[in-house]
Amino acid sequence: MHIISRAEWGARPPESRSTVPWSKRTVFMGHYSAASATQTPRQIQDYHLRVKGWSDIGYNFLINSISGVIYEGRGWTTLGAHCSGHNTEAIGVCIIGKDQPGRQDVSDAARRAFKWLYEQANDRTGKRLQLLGHRDRGNTSCPGDEIYAWLHAGLPIVGGTTPAPAKPPAAGKPAPGTPIAFPLPAGWYFGPASGPDYSVSGKYERYFKGRTDRTWMREWATQLDRRRWSIGKGKTWLGGAGNDGIYGPEYRALAEAFQRDQRLRVDGLIGVATWDAAFKNPVT
Ligand SMILES: [Zn+2]
């Protein structure tokens, strides 16, 4: 898995910091933000700096509750500010989002990411860190009942993820053109501008691997054109605005149709699987 670094998410520099040796770490503590899953680490950092008056974002790491994207907070060995009186021994990880009873707010992707971080921490300390929720050491409901129970059950991952079924090798022609690696960070996708930070729409001209998001989205659609999908102005797909690289209903419809064709999960968002299928799977 990949951790989005502070530089990648545009963190402000800490106002001060102190280091905790690995030997003093004994606890791996779960938190939640109890707010919208669309909150960005930068928004949380701003809140901790300006409102709480802390020297930096409080947590050591953060995980988006839906996508499972992991963000570096203070990192492994910096003293956090997430559980008063226990920041030396505890590495604090915040799940960005809510945990309402019976709602399954925290996705399997997020749980896998949390577990992966926990195992990373164990590898680094060379011992099993104790899994605790914030409420074990503070007067708070954090990290919510379901996550709290999950922590104390030892982080079981009970399937539930639905990776797309492997597509049997098709008898069609090999994909045309040169394969291009998915240009966005792990867990990100091309999707609506109204989505979270990791939904890249083309609207804001963000740069990834030296080119704008609009250019990349056009690249994906052009690849479908090479695969003989009828795209562009006046054609079957993207017929209104053309292949302008700005995600909207037309790109969504095209992505859904292609996902159906490729037996991928049909969500209309262009993530790594949908991208790679265009460049690698045989034309059927
Ligand atoms: Zn907490």
Tab-separated table of N, CA and C and ligand atoms in Angstrom, residues 29-33 59 82-83 93-94 133-135 140-143, ligand 1:
chain	number	residue	atom	x	y	z
A	29	MET	N	-3.542	3.168	18.452
A	29	MET	CA	-4.853	3.670	18.871
A	29	MET	C	-5.704	4.158	17.697
A	30	GLY	N	-6.960	3.687	17.660
A	30	GLY	CA	-7.893	4.094	16.611
A	30	GLY	C	-8.754	5.278	17.030
A	31	HIS	N	-8.940	6.207	16.075
A	31	HIS	CA	-9.811	7.374	16.258
A	31	HIS	C	-10.729	7.484	15.051
A	32	TYR	N	-11.733	8.314	15.159
A	32	TYR	CA	-12.469	8.735	13.966
A	32	TYR	C	-12.682	10.234	14.047
A	33	SER	N	-12.965	10.830	12.858
A	33	SER	CA	-13.141	12.287	12.842
A	33	SER	C	-14.581	12.651	13.187
A	59	TYR	N	-2.878	13.649	14.554
A	59	TYR	CA	-2.718	12.193	14.405
A	59	TYR	C	-1.395	11.819	13.752
A	82	HIS	N	-3.234	13.329	20.078
A	82	HIS	CA	-4.511	12.679	19.768
A	82	HIS	C	-5.167	12.068	20.996
A	83	CYS	N	-4.397	11.888	22.077
A	83	CYS	CA	-4.975	11.308	23.281
A	83	CYS	C	-4.173	11.805	24.476
A	93	VAL	N	-4.166	6.757	14.897
A	93	VAL	CA	-4.609	6.723	13.503
A	93	VAL	C	-6.077	7.126	13.444
A	94	CYS	N	-6.373	8.145	12.655
A	94	CYS	CA	-7.742	8.651	12.558
A	94	CYS	C	-8.410	8.159	11.286
A	133	GLY	N	-8.969	1.752	21.401
A	133	GLY	CA	-9.711	2.887	20.868
A	133	GLY	C	-9.496	4.082	21.798
A	134	HIS	N	-9.701	5.254	21.254
A	134	HIS	CA	-9.488	6.468	22.039
A	134	HIS	C	-10.229	6.409	23.388
A	135	ARG	N	-11.471	5.849	23.363
A	135	ARG	CA	-12.293	5.849	24.578
A	135	ARG	C	-11.686	4.992	25.695
A	140	THR	N	-14.538	9.952	25.844
A	140	THR	CA	-14.995	10.277	24.491
A	140	THR	C	-15.716	9.072	23.905
A	141	SER	N	-16.553	9.297	22.898
A	141	SER	CA	-17.181	8.173	22.200
A	141	SER	C	-16.270	7.647	21.087
A	142	CYS	N	-15.224	8.376	20.794
A	142	CYS	CA	-14.274	8.018	19.735
A	142	CYS	C	-13.703	6.618	19.991
A	143	PRO	N	-13.608	5.739	19.020
A	143	PRO	CA	-13.790	5.924	17.579
A	143	PRO	C	-15.128	5.393	17.050
B	1	ZN	ZN	-10.188	10.162	19.139
